Coordinates of C-alpha atoms in Angstrom, one line a residue:
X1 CA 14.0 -24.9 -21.4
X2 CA 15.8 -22.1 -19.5
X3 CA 18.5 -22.2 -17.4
X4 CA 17.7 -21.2 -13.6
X5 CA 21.2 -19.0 -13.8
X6 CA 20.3 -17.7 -16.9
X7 CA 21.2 -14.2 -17.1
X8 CA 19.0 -11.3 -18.7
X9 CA 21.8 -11.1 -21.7
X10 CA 20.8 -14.3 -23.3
X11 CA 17.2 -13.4 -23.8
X12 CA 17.1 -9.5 -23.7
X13 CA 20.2 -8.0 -24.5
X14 CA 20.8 -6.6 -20.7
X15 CA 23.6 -7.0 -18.7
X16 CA 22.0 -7.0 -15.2
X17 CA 20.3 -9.7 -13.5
X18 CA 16.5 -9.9 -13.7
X19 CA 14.0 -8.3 -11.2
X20 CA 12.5 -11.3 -10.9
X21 CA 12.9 -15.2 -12.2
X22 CA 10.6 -18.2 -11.6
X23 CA 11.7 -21.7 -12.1
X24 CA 10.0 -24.6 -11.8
X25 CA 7.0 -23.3 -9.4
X26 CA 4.2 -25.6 -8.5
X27 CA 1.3 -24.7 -6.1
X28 CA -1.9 -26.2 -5.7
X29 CA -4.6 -25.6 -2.7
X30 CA -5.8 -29.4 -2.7
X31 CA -4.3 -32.6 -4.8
X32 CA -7.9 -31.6 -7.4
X33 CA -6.8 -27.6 -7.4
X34 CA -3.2 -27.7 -9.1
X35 CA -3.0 -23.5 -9.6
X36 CA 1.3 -23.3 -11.0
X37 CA 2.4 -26.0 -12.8
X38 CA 6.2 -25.9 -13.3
X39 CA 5.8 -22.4 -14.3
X40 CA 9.3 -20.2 -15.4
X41 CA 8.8 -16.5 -15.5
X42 CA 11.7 -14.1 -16.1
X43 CA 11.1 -10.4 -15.5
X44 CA 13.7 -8.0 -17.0
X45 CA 15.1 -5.0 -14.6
X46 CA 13.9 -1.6 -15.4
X47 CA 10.6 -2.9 -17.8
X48 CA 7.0 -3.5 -17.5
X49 CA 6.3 -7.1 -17.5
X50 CA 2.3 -7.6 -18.6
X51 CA 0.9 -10.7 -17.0
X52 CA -2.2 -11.8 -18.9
X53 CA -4.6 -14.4 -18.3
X54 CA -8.1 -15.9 -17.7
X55 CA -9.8 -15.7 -14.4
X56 CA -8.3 -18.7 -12.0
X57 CA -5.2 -19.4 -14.2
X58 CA -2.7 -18.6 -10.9
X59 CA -2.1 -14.5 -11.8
X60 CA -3.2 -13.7 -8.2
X61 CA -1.3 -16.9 -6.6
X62 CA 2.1 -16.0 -8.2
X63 CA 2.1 -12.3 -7.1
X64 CA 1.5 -13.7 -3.6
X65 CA 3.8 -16.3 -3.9
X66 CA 6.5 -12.8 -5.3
X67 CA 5.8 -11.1 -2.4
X68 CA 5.8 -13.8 0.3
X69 CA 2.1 -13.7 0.6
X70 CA 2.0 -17.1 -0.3
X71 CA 4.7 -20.4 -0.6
X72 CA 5.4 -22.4 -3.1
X73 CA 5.5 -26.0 -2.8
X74 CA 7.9 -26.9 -5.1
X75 CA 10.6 -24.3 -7.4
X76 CA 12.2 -21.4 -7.1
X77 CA 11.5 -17.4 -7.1
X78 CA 14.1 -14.8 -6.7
X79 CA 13.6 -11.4 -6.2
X80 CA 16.1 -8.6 -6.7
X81 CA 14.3 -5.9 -3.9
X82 CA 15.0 -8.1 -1.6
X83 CA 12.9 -6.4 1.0
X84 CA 9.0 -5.7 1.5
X85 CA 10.0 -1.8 2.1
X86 CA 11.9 -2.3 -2.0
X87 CA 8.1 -3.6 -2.8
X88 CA 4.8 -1.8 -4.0
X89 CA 1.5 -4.0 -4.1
X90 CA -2.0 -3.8 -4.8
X91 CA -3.4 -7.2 -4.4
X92 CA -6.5 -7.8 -5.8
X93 CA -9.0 -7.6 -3.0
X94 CA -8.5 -4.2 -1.6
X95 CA -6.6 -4.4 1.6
X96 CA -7.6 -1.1 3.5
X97 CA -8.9 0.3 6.6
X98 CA -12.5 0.8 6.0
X99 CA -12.4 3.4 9.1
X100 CA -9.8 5.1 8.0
X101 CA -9.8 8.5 5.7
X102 CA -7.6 8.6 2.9
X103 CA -4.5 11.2 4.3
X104 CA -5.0 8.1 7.7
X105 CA -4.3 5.3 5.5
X106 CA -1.6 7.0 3.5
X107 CA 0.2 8.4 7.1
X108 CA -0.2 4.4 8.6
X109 CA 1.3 2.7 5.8
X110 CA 4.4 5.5 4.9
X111 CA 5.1 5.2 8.5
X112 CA 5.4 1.3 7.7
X113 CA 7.6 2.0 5.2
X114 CA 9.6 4.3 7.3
X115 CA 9.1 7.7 5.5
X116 CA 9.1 10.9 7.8
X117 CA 5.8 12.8 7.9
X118 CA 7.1 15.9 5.5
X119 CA 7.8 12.9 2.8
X120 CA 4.1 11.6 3.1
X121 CA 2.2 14.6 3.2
X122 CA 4.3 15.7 0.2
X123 CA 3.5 11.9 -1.9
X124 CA -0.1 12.2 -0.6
X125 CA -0.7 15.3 -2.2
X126 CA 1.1 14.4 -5.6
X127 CA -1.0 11.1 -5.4
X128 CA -4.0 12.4 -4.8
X129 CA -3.7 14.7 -7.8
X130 CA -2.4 12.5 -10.4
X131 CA -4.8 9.5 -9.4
X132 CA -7.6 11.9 -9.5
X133 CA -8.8 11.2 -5.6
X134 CA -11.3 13.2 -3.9
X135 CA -10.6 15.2 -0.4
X136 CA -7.8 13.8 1.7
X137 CA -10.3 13.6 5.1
X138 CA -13.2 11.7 3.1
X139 CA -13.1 8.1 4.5
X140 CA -12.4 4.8 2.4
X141 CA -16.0 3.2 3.3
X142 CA -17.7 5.8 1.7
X143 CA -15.9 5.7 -1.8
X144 CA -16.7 4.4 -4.9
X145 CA -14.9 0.6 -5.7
X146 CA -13.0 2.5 -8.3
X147 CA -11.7 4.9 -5.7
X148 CA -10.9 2.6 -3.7
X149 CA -9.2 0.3 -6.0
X150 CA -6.8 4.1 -6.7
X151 CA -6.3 4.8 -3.2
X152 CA -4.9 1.1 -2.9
X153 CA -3.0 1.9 -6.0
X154 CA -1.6 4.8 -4.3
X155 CA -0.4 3.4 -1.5
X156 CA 1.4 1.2 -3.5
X157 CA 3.5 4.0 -5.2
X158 CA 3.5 6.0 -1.8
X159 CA 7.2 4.7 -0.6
X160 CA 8.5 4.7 -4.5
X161 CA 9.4 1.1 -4.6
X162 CA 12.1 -0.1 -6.7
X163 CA 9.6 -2.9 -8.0
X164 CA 5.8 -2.3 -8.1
X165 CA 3.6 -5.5 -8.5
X166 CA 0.1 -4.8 -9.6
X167 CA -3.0 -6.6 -9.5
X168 CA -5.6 -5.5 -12.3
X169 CA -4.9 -1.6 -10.9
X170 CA -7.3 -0.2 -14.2
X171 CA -10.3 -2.2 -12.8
X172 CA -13.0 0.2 -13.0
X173 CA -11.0 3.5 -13.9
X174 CA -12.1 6.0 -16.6
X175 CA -10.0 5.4 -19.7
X176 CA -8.6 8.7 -19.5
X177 CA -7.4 8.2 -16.0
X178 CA -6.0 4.8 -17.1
X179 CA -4.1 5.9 -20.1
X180 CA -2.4 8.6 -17.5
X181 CA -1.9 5.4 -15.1
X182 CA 0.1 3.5 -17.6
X183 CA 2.2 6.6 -18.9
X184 CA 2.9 7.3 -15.1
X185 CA 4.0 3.3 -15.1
X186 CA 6.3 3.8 -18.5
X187 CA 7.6 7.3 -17.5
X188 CA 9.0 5.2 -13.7
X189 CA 10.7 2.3 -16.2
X190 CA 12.1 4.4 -18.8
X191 CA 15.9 4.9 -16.5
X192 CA 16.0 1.4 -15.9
X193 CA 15.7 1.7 -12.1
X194 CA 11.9 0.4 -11.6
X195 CA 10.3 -2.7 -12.7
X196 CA 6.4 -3.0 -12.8
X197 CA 4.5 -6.1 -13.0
X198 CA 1.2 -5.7 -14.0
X199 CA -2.3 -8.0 -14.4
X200 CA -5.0 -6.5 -16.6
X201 CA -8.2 -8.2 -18.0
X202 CA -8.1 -5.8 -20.8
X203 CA -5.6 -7.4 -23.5
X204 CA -4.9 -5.1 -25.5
X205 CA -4.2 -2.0 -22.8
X206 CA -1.1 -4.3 -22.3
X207 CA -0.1 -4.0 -25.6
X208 CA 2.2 -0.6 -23.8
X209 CA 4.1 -3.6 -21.7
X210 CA 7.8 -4.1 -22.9
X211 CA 7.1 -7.7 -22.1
X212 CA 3.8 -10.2 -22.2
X213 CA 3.2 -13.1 -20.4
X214 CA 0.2 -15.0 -21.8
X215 CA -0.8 -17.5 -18.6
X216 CA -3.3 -20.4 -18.8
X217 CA -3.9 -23.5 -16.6
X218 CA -0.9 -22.4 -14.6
X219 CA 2.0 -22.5 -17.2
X220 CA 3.0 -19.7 -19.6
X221 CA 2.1 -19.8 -23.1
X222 CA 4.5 -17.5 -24.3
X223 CA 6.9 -14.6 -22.7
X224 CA 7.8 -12.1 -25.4
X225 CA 7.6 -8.4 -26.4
X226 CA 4.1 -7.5 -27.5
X227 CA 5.7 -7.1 -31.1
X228 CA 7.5 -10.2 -31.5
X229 CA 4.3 -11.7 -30.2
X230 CA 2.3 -10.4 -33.3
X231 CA 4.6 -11.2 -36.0
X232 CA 5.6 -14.7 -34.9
X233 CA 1.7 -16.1 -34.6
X234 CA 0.4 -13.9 -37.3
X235 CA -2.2 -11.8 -35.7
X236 CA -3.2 -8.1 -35.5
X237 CA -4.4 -8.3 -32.3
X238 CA -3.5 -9.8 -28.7
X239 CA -6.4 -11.5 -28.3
X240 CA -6.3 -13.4 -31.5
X241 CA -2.4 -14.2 -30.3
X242 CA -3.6 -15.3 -26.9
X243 CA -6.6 -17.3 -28.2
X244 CA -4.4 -19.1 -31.1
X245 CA -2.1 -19.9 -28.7
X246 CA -4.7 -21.6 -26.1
X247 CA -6.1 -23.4 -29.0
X248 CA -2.4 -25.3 -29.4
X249 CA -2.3 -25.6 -26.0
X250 CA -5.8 -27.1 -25.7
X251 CA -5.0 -29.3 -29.0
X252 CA -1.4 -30.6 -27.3
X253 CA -3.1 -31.9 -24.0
X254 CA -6.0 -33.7 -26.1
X255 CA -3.1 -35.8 -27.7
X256 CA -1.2 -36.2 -24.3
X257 CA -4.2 -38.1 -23.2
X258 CA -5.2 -39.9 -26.6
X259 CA -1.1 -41.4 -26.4
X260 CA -1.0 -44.2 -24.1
X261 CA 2.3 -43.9 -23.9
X262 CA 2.7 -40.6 -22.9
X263 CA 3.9 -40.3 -19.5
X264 CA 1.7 -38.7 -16.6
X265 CA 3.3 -35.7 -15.1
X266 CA 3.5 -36.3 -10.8
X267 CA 3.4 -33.3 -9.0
X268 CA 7.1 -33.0 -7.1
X269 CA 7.7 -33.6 -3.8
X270 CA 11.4 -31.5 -3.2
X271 CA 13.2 -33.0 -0.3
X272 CA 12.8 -28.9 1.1
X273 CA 11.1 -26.2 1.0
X274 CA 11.4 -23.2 -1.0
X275 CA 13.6 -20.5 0.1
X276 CA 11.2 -17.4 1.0
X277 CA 11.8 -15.0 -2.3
X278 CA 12.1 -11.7 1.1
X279 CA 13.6 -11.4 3.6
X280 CA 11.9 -11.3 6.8
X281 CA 10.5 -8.4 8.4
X282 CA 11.8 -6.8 11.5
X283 CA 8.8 -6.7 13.6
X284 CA 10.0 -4.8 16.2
X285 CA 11.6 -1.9 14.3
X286 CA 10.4 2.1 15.7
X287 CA 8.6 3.1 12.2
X288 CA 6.6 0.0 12.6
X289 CA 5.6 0.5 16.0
X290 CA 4.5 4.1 15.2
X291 CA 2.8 2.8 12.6
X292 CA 0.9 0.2 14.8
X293 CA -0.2 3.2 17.4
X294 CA -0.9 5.4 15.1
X295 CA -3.6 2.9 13.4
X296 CA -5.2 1.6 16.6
X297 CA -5.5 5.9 17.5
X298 CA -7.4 6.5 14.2
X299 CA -9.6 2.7 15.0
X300 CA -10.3 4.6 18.6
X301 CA -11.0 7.8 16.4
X302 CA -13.5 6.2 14.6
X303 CA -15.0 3.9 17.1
X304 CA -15.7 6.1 20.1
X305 CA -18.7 4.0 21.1
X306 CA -17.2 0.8 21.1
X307 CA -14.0 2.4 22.8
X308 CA -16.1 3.5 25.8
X309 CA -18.3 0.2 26.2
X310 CA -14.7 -1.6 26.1
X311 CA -13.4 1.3 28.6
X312 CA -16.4 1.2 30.8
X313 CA -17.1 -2.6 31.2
X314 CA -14.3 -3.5 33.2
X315 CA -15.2 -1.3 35.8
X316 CA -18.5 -2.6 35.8
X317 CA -17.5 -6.1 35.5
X318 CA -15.1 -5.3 39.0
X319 CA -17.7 -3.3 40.6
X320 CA -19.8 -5.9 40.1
X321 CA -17.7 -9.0 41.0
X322 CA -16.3 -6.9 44.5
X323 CA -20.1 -6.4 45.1
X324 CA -21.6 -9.3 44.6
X325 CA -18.5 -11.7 44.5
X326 CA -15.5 -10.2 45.9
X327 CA -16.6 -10.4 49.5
X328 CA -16.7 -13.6 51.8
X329 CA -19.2 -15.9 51.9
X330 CA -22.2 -14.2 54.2
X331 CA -25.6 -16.3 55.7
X332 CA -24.4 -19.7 55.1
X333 CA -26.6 -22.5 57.0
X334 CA -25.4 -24.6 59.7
X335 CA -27.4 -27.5 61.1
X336 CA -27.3 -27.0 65.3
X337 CA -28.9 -30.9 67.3
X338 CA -28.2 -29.6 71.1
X339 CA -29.4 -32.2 73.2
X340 CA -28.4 -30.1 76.4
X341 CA -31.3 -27.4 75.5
X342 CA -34.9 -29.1 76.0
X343 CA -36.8 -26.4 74.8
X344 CA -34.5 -25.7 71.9
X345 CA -32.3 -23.0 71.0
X346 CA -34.9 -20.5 71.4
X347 CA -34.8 -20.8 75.7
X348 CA -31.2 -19.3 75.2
X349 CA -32.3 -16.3 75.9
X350 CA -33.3 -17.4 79.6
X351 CA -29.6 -17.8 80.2
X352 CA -27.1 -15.2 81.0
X353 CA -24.5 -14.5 78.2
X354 CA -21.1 -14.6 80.8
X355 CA -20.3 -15.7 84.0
X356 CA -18.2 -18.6 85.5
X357 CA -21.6 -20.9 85.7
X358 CA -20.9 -24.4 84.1
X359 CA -24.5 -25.6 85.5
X360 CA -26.1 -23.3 82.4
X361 CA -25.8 -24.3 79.4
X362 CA -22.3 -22.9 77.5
X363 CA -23.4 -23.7 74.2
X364 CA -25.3 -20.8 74.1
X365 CA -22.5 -18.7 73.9
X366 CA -20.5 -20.8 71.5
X367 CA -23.7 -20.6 69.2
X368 CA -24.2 -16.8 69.6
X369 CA -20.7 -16.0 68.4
X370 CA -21.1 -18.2 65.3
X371 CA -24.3 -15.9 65.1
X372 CA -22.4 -12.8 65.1
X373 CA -20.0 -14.6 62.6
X374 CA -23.0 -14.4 60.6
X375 CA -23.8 -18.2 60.2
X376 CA -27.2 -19.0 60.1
X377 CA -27.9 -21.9 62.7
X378 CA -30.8 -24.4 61.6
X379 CA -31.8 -26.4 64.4
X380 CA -32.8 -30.3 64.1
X381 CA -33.9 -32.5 66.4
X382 CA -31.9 -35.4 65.6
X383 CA -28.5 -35.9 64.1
X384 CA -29.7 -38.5 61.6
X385 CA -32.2 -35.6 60.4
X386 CA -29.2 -32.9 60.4
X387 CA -26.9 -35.3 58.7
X388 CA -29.9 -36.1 56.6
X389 CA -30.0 -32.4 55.1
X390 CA -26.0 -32.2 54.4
X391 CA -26.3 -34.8 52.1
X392 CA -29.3 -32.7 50.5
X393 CA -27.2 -29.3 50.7
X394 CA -29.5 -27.6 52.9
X395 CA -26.5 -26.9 55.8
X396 CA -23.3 -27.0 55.1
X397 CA -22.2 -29.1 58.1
X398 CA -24.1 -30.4 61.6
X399 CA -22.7 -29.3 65.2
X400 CA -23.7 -31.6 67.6
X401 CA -24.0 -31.0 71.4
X402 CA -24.7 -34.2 73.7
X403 CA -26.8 -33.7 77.0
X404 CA -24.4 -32.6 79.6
X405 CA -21.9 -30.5 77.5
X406 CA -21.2 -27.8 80.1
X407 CA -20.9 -29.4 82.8
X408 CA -18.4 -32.3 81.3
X409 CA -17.1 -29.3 79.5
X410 CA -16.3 -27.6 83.4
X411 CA -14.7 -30.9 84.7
X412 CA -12.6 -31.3 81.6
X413 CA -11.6 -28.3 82.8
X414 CA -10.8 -28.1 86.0
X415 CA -10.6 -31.0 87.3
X416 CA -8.4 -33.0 83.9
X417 CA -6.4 -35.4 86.2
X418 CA -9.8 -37.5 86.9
X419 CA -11.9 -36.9 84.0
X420 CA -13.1 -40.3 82.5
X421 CA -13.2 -41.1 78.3
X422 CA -17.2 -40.5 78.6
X423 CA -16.6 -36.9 80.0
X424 CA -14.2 -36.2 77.6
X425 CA -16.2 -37.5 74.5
X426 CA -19.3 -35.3 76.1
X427 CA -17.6 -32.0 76.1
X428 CA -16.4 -32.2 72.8
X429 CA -18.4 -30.1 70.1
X430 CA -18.3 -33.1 66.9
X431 CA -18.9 -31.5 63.6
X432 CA -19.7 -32.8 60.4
X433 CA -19.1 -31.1 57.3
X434 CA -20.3 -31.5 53.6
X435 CA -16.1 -31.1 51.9
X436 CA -17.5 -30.6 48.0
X437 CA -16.6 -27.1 48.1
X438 CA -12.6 -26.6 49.1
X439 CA -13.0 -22.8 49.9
X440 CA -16.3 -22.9 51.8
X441 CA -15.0 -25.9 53.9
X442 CA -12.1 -24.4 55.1
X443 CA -14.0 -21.4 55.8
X444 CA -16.4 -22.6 57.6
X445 CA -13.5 -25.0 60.1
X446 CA -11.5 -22.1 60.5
X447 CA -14.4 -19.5 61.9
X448 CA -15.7 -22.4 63.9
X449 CA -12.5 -23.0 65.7
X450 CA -11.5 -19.2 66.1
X451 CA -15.4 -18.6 67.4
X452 CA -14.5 -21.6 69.9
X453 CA -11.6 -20.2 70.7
X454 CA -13.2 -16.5 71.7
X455 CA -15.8 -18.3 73.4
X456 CA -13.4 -20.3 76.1
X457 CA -11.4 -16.9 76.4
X458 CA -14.4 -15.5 77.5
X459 CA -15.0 -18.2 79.7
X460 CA -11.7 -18.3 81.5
X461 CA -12.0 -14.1 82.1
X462 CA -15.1 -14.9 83.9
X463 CA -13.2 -17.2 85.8
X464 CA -10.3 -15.4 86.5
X465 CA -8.3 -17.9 84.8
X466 CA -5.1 -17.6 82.3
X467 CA -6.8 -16.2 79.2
X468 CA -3.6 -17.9 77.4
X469 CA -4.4 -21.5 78.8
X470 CA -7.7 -20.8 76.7
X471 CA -5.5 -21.3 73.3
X472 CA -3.9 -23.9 71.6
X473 CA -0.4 -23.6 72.5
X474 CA 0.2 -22.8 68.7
X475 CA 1.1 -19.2 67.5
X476 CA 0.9 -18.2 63.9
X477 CA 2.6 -15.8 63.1
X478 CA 2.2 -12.9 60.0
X479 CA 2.2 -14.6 56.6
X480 CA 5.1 -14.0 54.7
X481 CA 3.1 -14.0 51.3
X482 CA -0.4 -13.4 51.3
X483 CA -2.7 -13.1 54.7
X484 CA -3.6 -15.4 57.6
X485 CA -7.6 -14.7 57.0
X486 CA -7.5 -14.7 52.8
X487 CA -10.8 -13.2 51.6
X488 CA -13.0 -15.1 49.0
X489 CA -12.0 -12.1 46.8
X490 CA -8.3 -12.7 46.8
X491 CA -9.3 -16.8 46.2
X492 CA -11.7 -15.5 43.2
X493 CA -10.1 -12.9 41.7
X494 CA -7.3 -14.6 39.5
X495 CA -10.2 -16.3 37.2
X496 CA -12.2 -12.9 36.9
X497 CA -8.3 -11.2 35.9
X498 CA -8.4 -13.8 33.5
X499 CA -11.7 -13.2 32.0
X500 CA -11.4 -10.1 31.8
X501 CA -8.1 -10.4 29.6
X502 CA -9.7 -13.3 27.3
X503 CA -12.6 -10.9 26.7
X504 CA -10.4 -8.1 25.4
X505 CA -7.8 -10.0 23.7
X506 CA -10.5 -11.8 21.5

C-alpha cells in the first residue's frame, strides 16, 4: 500500500506534487449502503485521470466528496487548487437555471467566478462555437438533454480552472463533437498546468486518458496508464481488462467469506473529522453579490407573472387587513338592567338630554354617550338574565343601574359629608365584564370610564360646578412610546408584519 506522503516521483516520474490524492476514504449513506471503502486515488498534475466504473460503484460520491460537495467519514483527500474558483465541475445531474438563456447562465456563474464582463462574453462566444451550442438567447428549458449536458460542460471551462472534474461530459454527444471534446481536454494537459478528471460509461473513449482508474464496489481495481494496463492483464481491449479484473475481485471476496478465519473488515470510526479538501468560500465577496442580483433580475425577467402576484399581494393583504382589521373594534354588545327606567330604555327619549335635574333619570345620558361610542346596548330585565348571556358571549359585559341612581347619584354629590353606605352603593354604575379577550376588555373599561367621565362633565356645566372636580384627580400625560388611546391596528399589526415576511421568505 501507498504512502499518504507519497510523492508523484515514486509512481510517475514527476517531480511535483499530485493534483489530487485519496487515502483511506470511506463513505457510506446508511450502515447497509457502504459507497468508498478505504479507497486511495492519486491524480498526477498536468494529466487526464479516466475514472471508470459501473453504475453505483461511488464515481459520483468521490467527485463530490473532491469538490466539497460531499464529506467523507473517514480518510483523507487533498487537493492542489485549493479553491472552488481553481475548480471546473459538471456534476452529473445538470445543475442549471431552467429560466435562464444560455449567454444568462454563462454571465451569472463568470460573475461567480469573478471574471469581468469583456472576459465572459469573449469565453461565451469561443464556447459556444467549439461545443457546437445553438443561439446564445435560446433558453436552457427548451434544449435538448445533450445540450444541456454541453452548456453545463461549458460552464465548467468558462473560468479556465486549473483542475476540471467531469462527470460523464460525452453523455449523449455526437461522436464527432466528442472526439473534439476530448482533443480540447488533451490540448489543456499537454503544458502540464491543467489536470482533468473525467467519468465516462464508454470504456474504451478513455483509452486517450494518460491514467485509468478501474472502480468497483468502492475500491480501485487498478490505477495505471491505459498501456500498462493492456500488457500486464493480457487483453486487447479495456473492457476485457476491466471485466478480468472484477472477475479476481469477485473470486477474492468468495474466499474471504468461505475462510473462517479471515477477519471481518469494521468500518472506522476516526476520533475526527476529515479536513474539508477547499477552502471555504467567502460569501460575502462583491463578484458573488453581483452574481446573486444579477440571477434573481433574470428569475424576475422570466417570471413576470409571479413577480406581480408577489408585488401586488401585499398591498392587498394591507388594504385588506386596515379595512377590515386595522380599525377598532365597532358595534360590540353591551347588556344594559336599569331598574331606575320602568318602561325601559326606550322612555329615554321623554327625558331631556342636559340640565342640572337629578329627579330624571341621568342614566340616560351616560347610556347615550356609550351610544355615540358606538356600543350597541342590549337591554335585560334582570341581572341574572344579563349575566346569563355573558357567559354565552352574546354581550361582552352587563351595566347595572339600581332604582334610584340619580337621585343617590345627586346627594353623593352634593351633599358627601352625610351620604350613608346605601347611597353610595346606589349611585355606583357596577359592571361586569366577560375578561377572555385582553384587548377587547381593556377597550371596553377604558371607553366606559372616559364616556362616564364626559357624562359628569356635562353634568357639572349644567350646574355651574368645577368642570375639573368632575375628574379623577389623575392626569396622564403624552406617552413617551406609543399613544395613550392605541388602535386595534397598532395591537394587530405586528402578527400581519410577520405573515407577511413568512409568506415571502418561504
Amino acid at each position: 500500500m501507498e504512502s499518504p506522503g507519497m510523492a508523484v516521483s515514486d509512481k510517475y516520474g514527476g517531480d511535483n506534487p499530485p493534483a489530487i490524492m485519496v487515502r483511506g476514504a470511506y463513505k457510506r449513506y446508511n450502515p447497509y449502503s457502504v459507497v468508498l471503502r478505504g479507497l486511495n486515488m492519486t491524480v498526477p498534475e498536468g494529466t487526464i485521470y479516466g475514472l471508470l466504473g459501473p453504475s453505483g460503484c461511488g464515481k459520483t460520491t468521490l467527485l463530490s466528496c473532491m469538490v466539497g460537495r460531499c464529506q467523507l467519514d473517514a480518510g483523507d483527500i487533498q487537493v492542489k487548487a485549493r479553491t472552488k474558483s481553481n475548480i471546473g465541475y459538471m456534476p452529473q445531474e445538470l445543475a442549471l437555471y431552467q429560466e435562464f438563456s444560455i449567454k444568462e447562465t454563462m454571465t451569472y456563474y463568470g460573475r461567480l467566478f469573478g471574471m469581468s464582463h469583456k472576459q465572459i462574453e469573449t469565453r461565451t462566444y469561443e464556447l459556444l462555437k467549439f461545443l457546437e451550442l445553438p443561439n446564445e438567447n435560446n433558453i436552457v428549458s427548451r434544449l435538448s438533454g445533450g445540450q444541456e449536458r454541453r452548456v453545463s460542460f461549458a460552464v465548467a471551462l468558462l473560468h479556465d480552472p486549473q483542475l476540471l472534474i467531469l462527470d460523464e461530459p460525452t453523455v449523449g454527444v455526437d461522436p464527432v463533437l466528442s472526439a473534439s471534446i476530448w482533443q480540447h481536454l488533451l490540448d489543456m494537459t499537454a503544458n502540464g498546468n491543467k489536470t482533468v478528471v473525467i467519468t465516462t460509461h464508454y470504456i474504451e473513449e478513455a483509452r486517450q486518458a494518460h491514467t485509468i482508474g478501474l472502480m468497483r464496489d468502492g475500491t480501485l481495481l487498478a490505477e495505471e496508464s491505459p498501456s500498462q494496463l493492456l500488457l500486464k492483464h493480457n487483453c486487447s481491449t479495456l473492457e476485457q481488462a476491466f471485466l478480468e479484473l472484477s472477475k479476481r475481485q469477485t473470486r477474492s471476496s468468495i474466499m474471504d467469506k468461505e475462510d473462517e478465519n479471515c477477519n471481518i473488515e469494521t468500518y472506522p470510526v476516526p476520533s475526527r473529522k476529515p479536513l474539508a479538501p477547499l477552502k471555504p468560500d467567502n460569501i460575502c465577496s462583491k463578484s458573488r453579490i453581483v452574481a446573486q442580483l444579477l440571477k434573481n433580475f433574470y428569475w424576475m425577467k422570466r417570471n413576470i407573472p409571479i413577480m406581480c402576484f408577489l408585488m401586488i399581494l401585499p398591498v392587498v393583504q394591507c388594504y385588506l387587513f386596515c379595512t377590515c382589521i386595522g380599525r377598532d373594534p365597532q358595534g360590540l354588545k353591551l347588556g344594559v338592567v336599569n331598574e331606575e327606567l320602568k318602561n325601559g330604555m326606550s322612555s329615554c327619549s321623554n327625558y331631556p338630554s342636559s340640565g342640572c335635574n337629578f329627579s330624571v333619570p341621568l342614566s340616560c345620558r351616560y347610556l347615550q354617550n356609550l351610544k355615540d361610542k358606538s356600543y350597541k346596548l342590549i337591554e335585560y330585565d334582570s341581572l341574572d338574565e344579563a349575566k346569563f348571556a355573558v357567559k354565552k358571549n352574546k354581550v361582552w359585559g352587563v351595566l347595572y343601574f339600581e332604582e334610584g341612581y340619580s337621585e343617590s347619584l345627586g346627594a353623593r354629590i352634593k351633599m358627601p359629608e352625610n351620604i350613608t353606605d346605601r347611597v353610595l352603593n346606589i349611585s355606583d354604575v357596577n359592571i361586569w365584564q366577560d375578561m377572555s379577550n385582553q384587548y377587547v376588555s381593556n377597550l371596553l373599561r377604558r371607553d366606559m370610564l372616559s364616556r362616564y367621565v364626559m357624562f359628569l362633565e356635562s353634568v357639572f356645566r349644567d350646574c355651574d360646578w368645577p368642570i375639573a372636580l368632575a375628574d379623577i384627580p389623575i392626569k396622564l400625560e403624552d406617552a413617551i412610546y406609543g399613544d395613550n388611546n392605541p388602535s386595534f391596528g397598532h395591537f394587530t399589526a405586528p402578527a400581519i408584519i410577520s405573515l407577511l415576511v413568512y409568506f415571502h421568505i418561504k
